[in-house]
Amino acid sequence: MTTALLRTADELRARVRTGRRAVVMTMGALHDGHAALIRAARRSAGDGGEVVVTVFVNPLQFGAGEDLDRYPRTLEADVKLAEQAGADVVLAPSADEVYPGGEPQVRVTAGPMGGRLEGASRPGHFDGMLTVVAKLLHLTRPDVALFGQKDAQQLALIRRMVRDLNFGVEITAVPTVREDDGLALSSRNRYLSPQERRTALALSQALFAGRDRHAAQEALRARAREVPSTRARADALSALGESRAAADAAAVAKAAPGAPDAVRAAARLVLDEAARLDPPLELDYLALVDPADFTEIGDGFTGEAVLAVAARVGATRLIDNIPLAFGAPGDPATLGAAL
């Protein structure tokens, strides 16, 4: 299969369309993470459908002092990778094609969620991102659009826009792709020197430390739910040498479910150590949030959450995140009374 390189929406509309159209939106400099998105799009579109990859470096989502001019442009290599991953079309429009007449006067506003975390660090970024995504959805007319979970706040905002503004398109998330050492794939990784890359590993290591702490707490809480519900049964277990396990489980049962602060603390310990490296990691934020609105979760939260981090290493700013599931709490009052 040969992938067609198109420059205008008119060229795309001129193609005979059959089956489902799946779109992957990128700013180019494609890597294995993008390839995973394109392969997922190929599966979604099916053999009779069409996969379109857009390559457009969107000026609206770069703030003052950010790396618009230095952002890598590698279109020839991008087309080759897209073809190998199963794309039918690469649409690489000019700025005039996407924004005829210059920057648009009417834009999509990200709302309250757009001012948190990434939005607080990069004012206007999400307004620019949503505006170009809306434009590209109109220009490509897909049945499904696929986005990476690495940009979790972007994904949440796109889903919100599609729902709130009644876009007739399915949004599918694809898991983050990582290097063997855990570093999340990013087009910006190429800016890192070998020493900076070693420091940058702290982002994923911090997330994994938080995840491991969370898993240990959830395991203890599961153990707590197995603690005997009567004093007689507790005494029997104690006689068998299990009193320490029962006490540990009871202590966890009395704690807030999942103890979000402990997850944050485990991750921050890694980041604090990385701040003392050469070169140092300069933390922007570490947050454990509800993906519905990207507000911090507290004690008693149950359901899906996102542990997110952003930091600068040298001149390069990186982000990463992992999902965590907080289970429903047991009955700590009853368990504590039984012991």
C-alpha positions as a Python dict, from the first residue, in 0.01 Angstrom:
ca = {
    (1, 'M'): (0, 0, 0),
    (2, 'T'): (126, 346, -88),
    (3, 'T'): (25, 630, 142),
    (4, 'A'): (-103, 940, -37),
    (5, 'L'): (40, 1276, 69),
    (6, 'L'): (-229, 1545, 41),
    (7, 'R'): (-210, 1917, 112),
    (8, 'T'): (-573, 2031, 108),
    (9, 'A'): (-911, 1924, 239),
    (10, 'D'): (-1045, 1940, -118),
    (11, 'E'): (-799, 1668, -218),
    (12, 'L'): (-919, 1456, 73),
    (13, 'R'): (-1285, 1512, -16),
    (14, 'A'): (-1213, 1408, -375),
    (15, 'R'): (-1116, 1059, -262),
    (16, 'V'): (-1377, 786, -293),
    (17, 'R'): (-1481, 712, 64),
    (18, 'T'): (-1594, 366, 172),
    (19, 'G'): (-1622, 222, 519),
    (20, 'R'): (-1513, 396, 839),
    (21, 'R'): (-1266, 682, 837),
    (22, 'A'): (-1028, 692, 1134),
    (23, 'V'): (-813, 1000, 1195),
    (24, 'V'): (-493, 1043, 1394),
    (25, 'M'): (-396, 1407, 1451),
    (26, 'T'): (-26, 1487, 1496),
    (27, 'M'): (218, 1775, 1481),
    (28, 'G'): (466, 1556, 1295),
    (29, 'A'): (804, 1427, 1413),
    (30, 'L'): (635, 1088, 1432),
    (31, 'H'): (770, 810, 1656),
    (32, 'D'): (662, 467, 1778),
    (33, 'G'): (391, 620, 1994),
    (34, 'H'): (230, 769, 1684),
    (35, 'A'): (275, 437, 1506),
    (36, 'A'): (75, 269, 1784),
    (37, 'L'): (-203, 525, 1729),
    (38, 'I'): (-203, 462, 1354),
    (39, 'R'): (-212, 85, 1401),
    (40, 'A'): (-507, 125, 1640),
    (41, 'A'): (-676, 346, 1380),
    (42, 'R'): (-619, 77, 1118),
    (43, 'R'): (-792, -178, 1339),
    (44, 'S'): (-1077, 63, 1405),
    (45, 'A'): (-1128, 147, 1037),
    (46, 'G'): (-1102, -215, 925),
    (47, 'D'): (-980, -343, 591),
    (48, 'G'): (-1250, -156, 402),
    (49, 'G'): (-1205, 173, 584),
    (50, 'E'): (-957, 459, 560),
    (51, 'V'): (-689, 587, 799),
    (52, 'V'): (-597, 956, 772),
    (53, 'V'): (-299, 1102, 960),
    (54, 'T'): (-284, 1480, 986),
    (55, 'V'): (52, 1656, 1021),
    (56, 'F'): (19, 2019, 1124),
    (57, 'V'): (230, 2222, 1365),
    (58, 'N'): (-40, 2439, 1516),
    (59, 'P'): (83, 2789, 1601),
    (60, 'L'): (-219, 2861, 1822),
    (61, 'Q'): (-109, 2619, 2095),
    (62, 'F'): (243, 2757, 2138),
    (63, 'G'): (282, 3035, 2392),
    (64, 'A'): (542, 3308, 2412),
    (65, 'G'): (890, 3163, 2448),
    (66, 'E'): (781, 2810, 2354),
    (67, 'D'): (943, 2602, 2084),
    (68, 'L'): (729, 2666, 1774),
    (69, 'D'): (1027, 2755, 1555),
    (70, 'R'): (1244, 2476, 1690),
    (71, 'Y'): (970, 2212, 1677),
    (72, 'P'): (1098, 1939, 1441),
    (73, 'R'): (957, 1916, 1087),
    (74, 'T'): (1029, 1574, 936),
    (75, 'L'): (750, 1524, 680),
    (76, 'E'): (930, 1276, 454),
    (77, 'A'): (1012, 1049, 747),
    (78, 'D'): (659, 1099, 887),
    (79, 'V'): (499, 975, 565),
    (80, 'K'): (722, 669, 566),
    (81, 'L'): (636, 581, 927),
    (82, 'A'): (265, 641, 865),
    (83, 'E'): (276, 413, 561),
    (84, 'Q'): (450, 135, 754),
    (85, 'A'): (190, 162, 1032),
    (86, 'G'): (-101, 132, 790),
    (87, 'A'): (-215, 485, 701),
    (88, 'D'): (-390, 544, 370),
    (89, 'V'): (-344, 922, 369),
    (90, 'V'): (-119, 1182, 528),
    (91, 'L'): (-284, 1524, 518),
    (92, 'A'): (-20, 1794, 571),
    (93, 'P'): (-199, 2126, 522),
    (94, 'S'): (-38, 2470, 527),
    (95, 'A'): (-128, 2730, 787),
    (96, 'D'): (-327, 2913, 518),
    (97, 'E'): (-529, 2597, 452),
    (98, 'V'): (-619, 2554, 818),
    (99, 'Y'): (-652, 2924, 900),
    (100, 'P'): (-749, 3108, 581),
    (101, 'G'): (-716, 3479, 635),
    (102, 'G'): (-488, 3441, 936),
    (103, 'E'): (-552, 3346, 1297),
    (104, 'P'): (-923, 3286, 1360),
    (105, 'Q'): (-1119, 3548, 1549),
    (106, 'V'): (-1365, 3285, 1675),
    (107, 'R'): (-1207, 3005, 1877),
    (108, 'V'): (-1303, 2717, 2103),
    (109, 'T'): (-1255, 2796, 2473),
    (110, 'A'): (-1145, 2518, 2704),
    (111, 'G'): (-1340, 2641, 3007),
    (112, 'P'): (-1242, 2584, 3371),
    (113, 'M'): (-1058, 2257, 3304),
    (114, 'G'): (-842, 2438, 3052),
    (115, 'G'): (-696, 2661, 3324),
    (116, 'R'): (-571, 2376, 3543),
    (117, 'L'): (-232, 2197, 3539),
    (118, 'E'): (-111, 2226, 3179),
    (119, 'G'): (-345, 2517, 3123),
    (120, 'A'): (-206, 2705, 3423),
    (121, 'S'): (150, 2648, 3303),
    (122, 'R'): (72, 2727, 2939),
    (123, 'P'): (-205, 2990, 2924),
    (124, 'G'): (-411, 2966, 2607),
    (125, 'H'): (-259, 2634, 2506),
    (126, 'F'): (-579, 2434, 2532),
    (127, 'D'): (-789, 2698, 2355),
    (128, 'G'): (-548, 2670, 2061),
    (129, 'M'): (-546, 2292, 2076),
    (130, 'L'): (-925, 2259, 2082),
    (131, 'T'): (-963, 2511, 1802),
    (132, 'V'): (-734, 2318, 1569),
    (133, 'V'): (-887, 1982, 1666),
    (134, 'A'): (-1232, 2121, 1587),
    (135, 'K'): (-1104, 2254, 1254),
    (136, 'L'): (-938, 1925, 1162),
    (137, 'L'): (-1247, 1726, 1258),
    (138, 'H'): (-1447, 1943, 1017),
    (139, 'L'): (-1184, 1915, 744),
    (140, 'T'): (-1141, 1536, 768),
    (141, 'R'): (-1496, 1430, 869),
    (142, 'P'): (-1393, 1110, 1052),
    (143, 'D'): (-1608, 846, 1214),
    (144, 'V'): (-1348, 802, 1487),
    (145, 'A'): (-1048, 1004, 1604),
    (146, 'L'): (-773, 848, 1815),
    (147, 'F'): (-558, 1026, 2074),
    (148, 'G'): (-285, 910, 2312),
    (149, 'Q'): (-339, 881, 2686),
    (150, 'K'): (-1, 1046, 2742),
    (151, 'D'): (-174, 1381, 2686),
    (152, 'A'): (-444, 1297, 2938),
    (153, 'Q'): (-575, 1650, 2994),
    (154, 'Q'): (-587, 1713, 2619),
    (155, 'L'): (-781, 1388, 2574),
    (156, 'A'): (-1027, 1483, 2849),
    (157, 'L'): (-1087, 1825, 2696),
    (158, 'I'): (-1138, 1684, 2346),
    (159, 'R'): (-1392, 1439, 2482),
    (160, 'R'): (-1566, 1723, 2663),
    (161, 'M'): (-1573, 1941, 2352),
    (162, 'V'): (-1714, 1659, 2139),
    (163, 'R'): (-1984, 1591, 2397),
    (164, 'D'): (-2070, 1952, 2483),
    (165, 'L'): (-2075, 2076, 2121),
    (166, 'N'): (-2238, 1766, 1969),
    (167, 'F'): (-1962, 1660, 1732),
    (168, 'G'): (-2067, 1341, 1558),
    (169, 'V'): (-1741, 1157, 1612),
    (170, 'E'): (-1617, 880, 1839),
    (171, 'I'): (-1307, 959, 2047),
    (172, 'T'): (-1081, 663, 2128),
    (173, 'A'): (-787, 666, 2369),
    (174, 'V'): (-469, 467, 2305),
    (175, 'P'): (-231, 378, 2594),
    (176, 'T'): (102, 557, 2635),
    (177, 'V'): (397, 395, 2460),
    (178, 'R'): (724, 389, 2657),
    (179, 'E'): (1089, 318, 2598),
    (180, 'D'): (1232, 6, 2762),
    (181, 'D'): (1353, 222, 3052),
    (182, 'G'): (1005, 368, 3109),
    (183, 'L'): (1045, 712, 2948),
    (184, 'A'): (724, 804, 2766),
    (185, 'L'): (777, 854, 2395),
    (186, 'S'): (762, 1218, 2290),
    (187, 'S'): (876, 1423, 1995),
    (188, 'R'): (1058, 1644, 2246),
    (189, 'N'): (1277, 1358, 2373),
    (190, 'R'): (1515, 1424, 2085),
    (191, 'Y'): (1610, 1754, 2247),
    (192, 'L'): (1754, 1577, 2555),
    (193, 'S'): (2127, 1525, 2595),
    (194, 'P'): (2233, 1184, 2739),
    (195, 'Q'): (2270, 1341, 3085),
    (196, 'E'): (1934, 1518, 3059),
    (197, 'R'): (1768, 1197, 2950),
    (198, 'R'): (1892, 1020, 3262),
    (199, 'T'): (1737, 1292, 3475),
    (200, 'A'): (1415, 1280, 3271),
    (201, 'L'): (1362, 917, 3372),
    (202, 'A'): (1252, 1051, 3711),
    (203, 'L'): (913, 1143, 3562),
    (204, 'S'): (813, 786, 3488),
    (205, 'Q'): (994, 654, 3798),
    (206, 'A'): (790, 889, 4016),
    (207, 'L'): (467, 774, 3855),
    (208, 'F'): (562, 410, 3900),
    (209, 'A'): (649, 475, 4267),
    (210, 'G'): (305, 628, 4319),
    (211, 'R'): (143, 337, 4136),
    (212, 'D'): (331, 82, 4348),
    (213, 'R'): (236, 261, 4669),
    (214, 'H'): (-126, 265, 4556),
    (215, 'A'): (-118, -106, 4469),
    (216, 'A'): (28, -193, 4810),
    (217, 'Q'): (-243, 5, 4986),
    (218, 'E'): (-519, -153, 4783),
    (219, 'A'): (-375, -498, 4861),
    (220, 'L'): (-376, -417, 5233),
    (221, 'R'): (-732, -294, 5210),
    (222, 'A'): (-832, -618, 5040),
    (223, 'R'): (-663, -801, 5328),
    (224, 'A'): (-854, -581, 5571),
    (225, 'R'): (-1183, -698, 5427),
    (226, 'E'): (-1082, -1053, 5518),
    (227, 'V'): (-1018, -968, 5884),
    (228, 'P'): (-1259, -1155, 6118),
    (229, 'S'): (-1574, -970, 6208),
    (230, 'T'): (-1589, -1098, 6570),
    (231, 'R'): (-1352, -1075, 6866),
    (232, 'A'): (-1350, -1455, 6905),
    (233, 'R'): (-1235, -1508, 6548),
    (234, 'A'): (-973, -1234, 6586),
    (235, 'D'): (-839, -1405, 6899),
    (236, 'A'): (-827, -1735, 6712),
    (237, 'L'): (-622, -1584, 6433),
    (238, 'S'): (-395, -1418, 6687),
    (239, 'A'): (-325, -1755, 6842),
    (240, 'L'): (-213, -1871, 6498),
    (241, 'G'): (40, -1589, 6482),
    (242, 'E'): (-160, -1366, 6247),
    (243, 'S'): (-221, -1080, 6488),
    (244, 'R'): (34, -855, 6315),
    (245, 'A'): (-131, -909, 5977),
    (246, 'A'): (-472, -845, 6129),
    (247, 'A'): (-350, -527, 6297),
    (248, 'D'): (-190, -399, 5978),
    (249, 'A'): (-505, -469, 5782),
    (250, 'A'): (-719, -297, 6043),
    (251, 'A'): (-497, 11, 6036),
    (252, 'V'): (-531, 38, 5661),
    (253, 'A'): (-906, -22, 5684),
    (254, 'K'): (-938, 279, 5914),
    (255, 'A'): (-746, 499, 5670),
    (256, 'A'): (-900, 685, 5381),
    (257, 'P'): (-955, 456, 5081),
    (258, 'G'): (-642, 444, 4869),
    (259, 'A'): (-481, 727, 5075),
    (260, 'P'): (-423, 970, 4784),
    (261, 'D'): (-174, 1172, 4988),
    (262, 'A'): (47, 865, 5030),
    (263, 'V'): (47, 812, 4653),
    (264, 'R'): (149, 1174, 4599),
    (265, 'A'): (418, 1148, 4866),
    (266, 'A'): (574, 838, 4711),
    (267, 'A'): (594, 1007, 4372),
    (268, 'R'): (724, 1334, 4512),
    (269, 'L'): (1009, 1158, 4694),
    (270, 'V'): (1149, 1047, 4356),
    (271, 'L'): (1106, 1392, 4208),
    (272, 'D'): (1276, 1559, 4506),
    (273, 'E'): (1576, 1333, 4458),
    (274, 'A'): (1586, 1417, 4087),
    (275, 'A'): (1595, 1788, 4173),
    (276, 'R'): (1942, 1726, 4318),
    (277, 'L'): (2081, 1558, 4005),
    (278, 'D'): (2309, 1718, 3748),
    (279, 'P'): (2132, 1845, 3548),
    (280, 'P'): (1841, 1886, 3790),
    (281, 'L'): (1477, 1817, 3726),
    (282, 'E'): (1269, 2133, 3771),
    (283, 'L'): (921, 2026, 3875),
    (284, 'D'): (623, 2213, 3736),
    (285, 'Y'): (348, 2007, 3897),
    (286, 'L'): (260, 1670, 4043),
    (287, 'A'): (-112, 1605, 4069),
    (288, 'L'): (-352, 1321, 4140),
    (289, 'V'): (-676, 1422, 3971),
    (290, 'D'): (-1023, 1321, 3867),
    (291, 'P'): (-1010, 1283, 3485),
    (292, 'A'): (-1361, 1426, 3456),
    (293, 'D'): (-1243, 1778, 3546),
    (294, 'F'): (-874, 1752, 3647),
    (295, 'T'): (-933, 1865, 4004),
    (296, 'E'): (-732, 1704, 4284),
    (297, 'I'): (-893, 1402, 4447),
    (298, 'G'): (-923, 1371, 4821),
    (299, 'D'): (-989, 1107, 5084),
    (300, 'G'): (-1293, 899, 5008),
    (301, 'F'): (-1255, 923, 4631),
    (302, 'T'): (-1345, 610, 4435),
    (303, 'G'): (-1314, 543, 4065),
    (304, 'E'): (-1062, 628, 3796),
    (305, 'A'): (-792, 887, 3866),
    (306, 'V'): (-486, 1020, 3686),
    (307, 'L'): (-145, 1070, 3846),
    (308, 'A'): (18, 1341, 3633),
    (309, 'V'): (356, 1513, 3632),
    (310, 'A'): (522, 1791, 3432),
    (311, 'A'): (883, 1905, 3464),
    (312, 'R'): (1163, 2074, 3278),
    (313, 'V'): (1502, 1918, 3219),
    (314, 'G'): (1740, 2169, 3069),
    (315, 'A'): (1542, 2356, 2805),
    (316, 'T'): (1296, 2072, 2746),
    (317, 'R'): (956, 2049, 2914),
    (318, 'L'): (810, 1698, 2949),
    (319, 'I'): (480, 1556, 3073),
    (320, 'D'): (368, 1208, 3173),
    (321, 'N'): (84, 1036, 3358),
    (322, 'I'): (-60, 700, 3455),
    (323, 'P'): (-419, 598, 3536),
    (324, 'L'): (-504, 459, 3879),
    (325, 'A'): (-825, 293, 3997),
    (326, 'F'): (-938, 362, 4352),
    (327, 'G'): (-1164, 85, 4479),
    (328, 'A'): (-1469, 126, 4697),
    (329, 'P'): (-1386, 142, 5068),
    (330, 'G'): (-1475, -137, 5308),
    (331, 'D'): (-1644, -74, 5640),
    (332, 'P'): (-1360, 50, 5858),
    (333, 'A'): (-1585, 128, 6154),
    (334, 'T'): (-1708, -230, 6171),
    (335, 'L'): (-1365, -376, 6115),
    (336, 'G'): (-1209, -154, 6379),
    (337, 'A'): (-1480, -240, 6632),
    (338, 'A'): (-1423, -611, 6573),
    (339, 'L'): (-1059, -576, 6676),
}
